[in-house]
Coordinates of C-alpha atoms in Angstrom, one line a residue:
M93 CA -7.9 -4.2 4.2
S94 CA -5.7 -1.5 2.7
S95 CA -5.1 1.7 4.5
S96 CA -7.2 3.6 2.0
E97 CA -10.1 1.2 2.4
H98 CA -9.8 1.4 6.2
R99 CA -9.9 5.2 6.0
S100 CA -12.9 5.2 3.7
E101 CA -14.7 2.9 6.1
T102 CA -13.8 5.2 9.0
I103 CA -15.1 8.3 7.3
A104 CA -18.3 6.5 6.4
L105 CA -18.7 5.4 10.0
C106 CA -18.2 9.1 11.1
K107 CA -21.0 10.2 8.8
E108 CA -23.4 7.5 10.0
L109 CA -22.7 8.5 13.6
L110 CA -23.4 12.2 12.7
S111 CA -26.8 11.1 11.3
F112 CA -27.9 10.2 14.8
G113 CA -26.8 13.6 16.2
S114 CA -24.1 14.5 18.7
A115 CA -26.5 14.1 21.7
V116 CA -27.5 10.5 20.8
V117 CA -23.8 9.7 20.3
F118 CA -23.0 11.2 23.7
D119 CA -25.7 9.2 25.4
S120 CA -24.8 6.0 23.6
Q121 CA -21.3 6.0 24.9
N122 CA -22.3 6.2 28.6
R123 CA -22.7 10.0 28.5
S124 CA -19.0 10.7 27.8
G125 CA -16.9 12.5 25.3
A126 CA -18.7 15.9 25.1
L127 CA -16.4 18.9 24.7
A128 CA -17.0 22.0 26.8
S129 CA -20.2 23.6 25.7
A130 CA -18.5 26.9 24.9
I131 CA -17.1 25.3 21.7
K132 CA -19.9 25.9 19.3
P133 CA -20.4 26.1 15.5
L134 CA -20.2 29.5 13.8
D135 CA -23.6 28.7 12.2
R136 CA -26.3 26.4 13.6
N137 CA -26.5 24.5 10.3
M138 CA -22.8 23.5 10.4
K139 CA -22.1 19.8 11.0
I140 CA -18.8 18.1 11.3
A141 CA -17.6 14.4 11.2
G142 CA -14.2 12.9 10.6
P143 CA -11.1 11.5 12.2
A144 CA -9.1 14.0 14.3
F145 CA -5.8 15.6 13.2
T146 CA -4.6 17.4 16.3
C147 CA -2.3 20.3 17.0
V148 CA -1.4 22.7 19.8
C149 CA -0.9 26.4 19.3
E150 CA 0.7 28.9 21.7
P151 CA -1.7 31.7 22.6
G152 CA -1.7 34.4 19.9
D153 CA 0.2 32.1 17.5
N154 CA -1.2 30.1 14.6
L155 CA 1.9 28.7 12.9
T156 CA 1.1 25.1 14.1
L157 CA -2.4 25.4 12.8
H158 CA -1.0 26.3 9.4
A159 CA 1.3 23.2 9.6
A160 CA -1.7 21.0 10.4
L161 CA -3.6 22.5 7.5
K162 CA -0.7 21.4 5.3
M163 CA -0.3 17.9 6.8
A164 CA -3.9 16.7 7.3
Q165 CA -5.5 14.3 4.9
P166 CA -8.8 14.8 3.1
G167 CA -11.6 13.9 5.5
D168 CA -9.7 14.9 8.6
V169 CA -11.0 17.3 11.2
L170 CA -8.4 19.8 12.4
V171 CA -8.6 19.7 16.2
C172 CA -6.6 22.6 17.7
D173 CA -5.8 23.2 21.3
A174 CA -5.3 27.0 21.6
M175 CA -4.8 26.8 25.3
G176 CA -8.1 28.5 25.8
A177 CA -6.9 31.8 24.2
T178 CA -10.1 33.1 22.9
E179 CA -9.1 36.8 22.4
Q180 CA -7.5 36.0 19.0
G181 CA -8.6 35.2 15.5
M182 CA -6.3 32.3 14.8
F183 CA -8.3 31.1 11.8
G184 CA -10.2 33.0 9.1
D185 CA -11.8 32.8 5.7
V186 CA -8.5 32.4 3.8
M187 CA -7.6 29.3 5.8
A188 CA -11.1 28.1 5.6
S189 CA -10.9 28.3 1.8
C190 CA -7.7 26.3 1.9
G191 CA -9.3 23.7 4.2
L192 CA -12.2 23.3 1.8
G193 CA -9.8 23.0 -1.2
R194 CA -7.9 20.3 0.6
G195 CA -11.0 18.3 1.3
L196 CA -10.8 18.6 5.1
A197 CA -13.9 18.1 7.2
G198 CA -13.6 21.2 9.3
L199 CA -12.0 22.8 12.4
V200 CA -12.6 22.4 16.1
T201 CA -10.8 24.7 18.5
D202 CA -11.2 26.2 22.0
G203 CA -9.6 29.3 20.6
G204 CA -11.0 32.2 18.7
V205 CA -11.6 32.6 15.0
R206 CA -12.5 35.6 12.8
D207 CA -14.3 36.3 9.5
R208 CA -17.3 34.5 10.8
L209 CA -19.7 35.5 8.0
T210 CA -17.3 34.8 5.1
I211 CA -16.3 31.4 6.7
I212 CA -20.0 30.6 6.6
D213 CA -20.1 31.6 3.0
V214 CA -17.1 29.5 2.2
G215 CA -19.0 26.5 3.7
F216 CA -16.1 25.2 5.8
P217 CA -17.4 23.9 9.2
V218 CA -15.8 25.6 12.1
F219 CA -16.5 25.1 15.8
A220 CA -14.7 27.5 18.1
G221 CA -14.5 29.0 21.5
N222 CA -15.1 32.6 20.4
V223 CA -15.1 35.0 17.5
C224 CA -12.5 37.7 17.7
M225 CA -11.0 40.1 15.1
Q226 CA -7.5 40.2 16.6
G227 CA -4.9 38.5 14.5
T228 CA -2.0 36.2 15.5
V229 CA 1.8 35.8 14.9
K230 CA 3.6 32.9 13.4
E231 CA 6.6 32.1 15.5
V232 CA 6.2 28.9 17.5
L233 CA 5.8 25.4 16.1
G234 CA 4.0 23.2 18.6
P235 CA 3.0 19.5 18.7
V236 CA 1.2 18.1 15.6
N237 CA -0.9 14.9 15.5
Q238 CA -0.2 14.0 19.1
P239 CA -2.8 13.4 21.9
I240 CA -4.2 16.6 23.3
T241 CA -6.9 17.6 25.8
L242 CA -9.5 19.9 24.4
G243 CA -12.6 21.1 26.1
G244 CA -11.9 18.7 29.0
V245 CA -11.7 15.6 26.8
L246 CA -8.7 13.6 25.6
V247 CA -8.5 13.6 21.8
R248 CA -6.0 11.3 20.1
P249 CA -5.1 11.4 16.4
G250 CA -7.7 9.3 14.5
D251 CA -10.4 9.5 17.2
L252 CA -13.8 10.4 15.7
I253 CA -15.1 13.9 15.9
I254 CA -18.9 14.3 15.6
G255 CA -20.5 17.7 15.9
D256 CA -23.7 19.7 15.2
E257 CA -25.6 22.6 16.8
D258 CA -25.6 20.7 20.1
G259 CA -21.8 20.7 20.3
I260 CA -18.9 18.3 19.7
V261 CA -18.5 14.7 21.0
V262 CA -15.4 12.6 20.7
V263 CA -15.6 8.9 20.0
A264 CA -12.5 6.8 20.7
A265 CA -11.5 5.0 17.4
E266 CA -11.4 1.6 19.0
T267 CA -14.9 1.9 20.4
A268 CA -16.5 3.5 17.3
Q269 CA -18.3 0.4 16.0
T270 CA -19.7 -0.4 19.4
V271 CA -20.9 3.1 19.8
L272 CA -22.5 3.0 16.4
E273 CA -24.5 -0.1 17.3
A274 CA -25.6 1.5 20.5
C275 CA -26.8 4.6 18.6
R276 CA -28.8 2.4 16.3
K277 CA -30.5 0.7 19.2
R278 CA -31.1 3.9 21.1
S279 CA -32.6 5.6 18.0
A280 CA -34.9 2.7 17.4
K281 CA -36.0 2.7 21.0
E282 CA -36.6 6.5 21.0
A283 CA -38.7 6.1 17.9
E284 CA -40.9 3.5 19.6
T285 CA -41.2 5.8 22.7
I286 CA -42.2 8.8 20.6
S287 CA -44.9 6.8 18.8
A288 CA -46.4 5.9 22.2
F289 CA -47.1 9.6 22.9
S290 CA -49.7 9.7 20.2
D291 CA -52.4 8.5 22.6
G292 CA -51.7 11.2 25.1
R293 CA -49.3 9.4 27.4
T294 CA -46.2 11.2 28.7
P295 CA -42.6 10.1 29.4
W296 CA -43.7 9.8 33.0
D297 CA -46.1 7.0 32.0
V298 CA -44.1 5.3 29.3
N299 CA -40.8 5.2 31.3
D300 CA -42.5 4.7 34.7
L301 CA -40.6 7.6 36.2
G302 CA -42.7 7.3 39.3
G303 CA -40.8 4.1 40.0
Y304 CA -37.8 6.2 40.9
L305 CA -39.8 7.8 43.7
R306 CA -41.5 4.6 44.9
A307 CA -38.0 3.1 45.2
K308 CA -37.3 5.8 47.7
G309 CA -40.5 5.3 49.6
V310 CA -42.2 8.3 48.2
A311 CA -45.9 7.9 47.4
V312 CA -47.0 8.8 43.9
N313 CA -50.6 9.8 43.4
F314 CA -50.7 10.7 39.8

């Protein structure tokens, strides 16, 4: 398989994972990979899926993010460690327009961004730690496309980034196919469970939640 074919396959896999929703992906990989809940989309309808292109920006400086914007390939998700500096607008509508033009899949950062409404109008998915009007300088070039830790999760270049209104989950590239199969099985099982509620039963009945109490010696009378 050529590199371009492999990349196309990876992006298609990302999109299929996204179709299940970030919460199902999280559950399907043993409840792991969720970024800190403070990192949220600028608009609830924004969704994001693609391989990670990582960078690290010094607080108050967005030069490295500009470099990443130049270097990333179509379909990539920019994943920027801003060292938790949320009182800055390190990304705005001009950069969003550039990202859209370059075919990137979006931005995920623990830092702040600005121009929220116009970014939404542009249609470039952005998940950020805050919205702040203050600008940044361009003085320090940090690491690009190296492993980083963002929102408490290790993110390596090429790892899969899946996000929707529930938040962002990271899937290791080497486990992505296994996670996808687990998502398919979990989704099918949930559909069966939901259909069982049509006769008035509850999750307590269908999943025998009382069994957890009986196992502890607690009597269940309902």
